[in-house]
Amino acid sequence: MRTTVTLDADVEHIIRRRMQEKGVSFKRALNGAIRDGAQDRPTRRHETPTFDMGVPTVDVTKALRLSGELEDESLLGRLRRGA
């Protein structure tokens, strides 16, 4: 199939580099890049390591309330200063 495509400068650079590396025409380099990009690749599963931190040394059951109080104090301070 023949078609007209407008490539961004960086994409053209990628295709031209591929032409040089593989010693192929613009058409073959473009078709190869499209095929490579369109292939279904298995997604890599990302796992975040977990660590046993032991028994908490600080009671965090009221952490959200404390955080809210600190934020309120900060806002009141800014309001008083006119910031």
XYZ file of C-alpha atoms in Angstrom:
83
model
C 0.000 0.000 0.000
C 1.266 3.455 -0.838
C 0.545 6.339 1.484
C 1.920 9.684 2.569
C 3.105 10.104 6.126
C 4.464 13.177 7.894
C 7.126 12.163 10.395
C 8.338 14.263 13.294
C 12.029 15.135 13.084
C 12.987 12.789 15.926
C 11.128 9.886 14.296
C 12.821 10.536 10.960
C 16.174 10.479 12.751
C 15.302 7.085 14.294
C 14.326 5.660 10.896
C 17.443 7.025 9.183
C 19.657 5.604 11.940
C 17.920 2.257 11.506
C 18.594 2.476 7.752
C 22.310 2.910 8.387
C 22.531 0.222 11.072
C 20.699 -2.401 9.030
C 21.733 -1.257 5.558
C 18.140 -1.110 4.327
C 15.938 1.342 2.451
C 13.740 3.939 4.096
C 10.684 1.820 3.289
C 12.123 -1.301 4.928
C 13.350 0.610 7.975
C 9.933 2.233 8.459
C 8.050 -1.046 7.995
C 10.397 -2.794 10.429
C 9.981 -0.079 13.050
C 6.193 -0.261 12.765
C 6.230 -4.062 13.020
C 8.547 -3.973 16.041
C 6.377 -1.393 17.787
C 3.117 -3.183 17.022
C 4.182 -6.583 18.361
C 2.459 -7.770 21.485
C 5.089 -8.070 24.145
C 4.475 -9.719 27.471
C 4.156 -7.129 30.188
C 6.708 -7.373 32.949
C 5.127 -7.728 36.330
C 6.521 -5.281 38.842
C 6.820 -6.423 42.423
C 7.613 -4.115 45.284
C 9.669 -5.838 47.947
C 8.185 -5.936 51.425
C 10.038 -6.059 54.694
C 9.014 -7.046 58.197
C 9.496 -3.892 60.236
C 8.688 -5.546 63.540
C 6.386 -4.166 66.185
C 5.665 -0.426 65.791
C 7.482 1.708 68.336
C 5.023 4.600 67.923
C 1.234 4.357 68.212
C -0.013 5.522 64.811
C -3.728 4.957 65.400
C -4.289 8.687 65.793
C -1.841 9.794 63.101
C -4.507 11.135 60.735
C -6.072 13.235 63.466
C -2.660 14.595 64.447
C -1.849 15.320 60.809
C -5.125 17.212 60.444
C -4.457 19.241 63.569
C -0.972 20.174 62.366
C -2.347 21.202 58.985
C -5.058 23.300 60.661
C -2.441 25.043 62.816
C -0.368 25.786 59.747
C -3.349 27.249 57.886
C -4.357 29.381 60.876
C -0.811 30.686 61.170
C -0.798 31.705 57.509
C -4.190 33.385 57.843
C -2.997 35.355 60.866
C 0.088 36.514 58.965
C -2.071 37.458 55.975
C -0.244 35.091 53.647
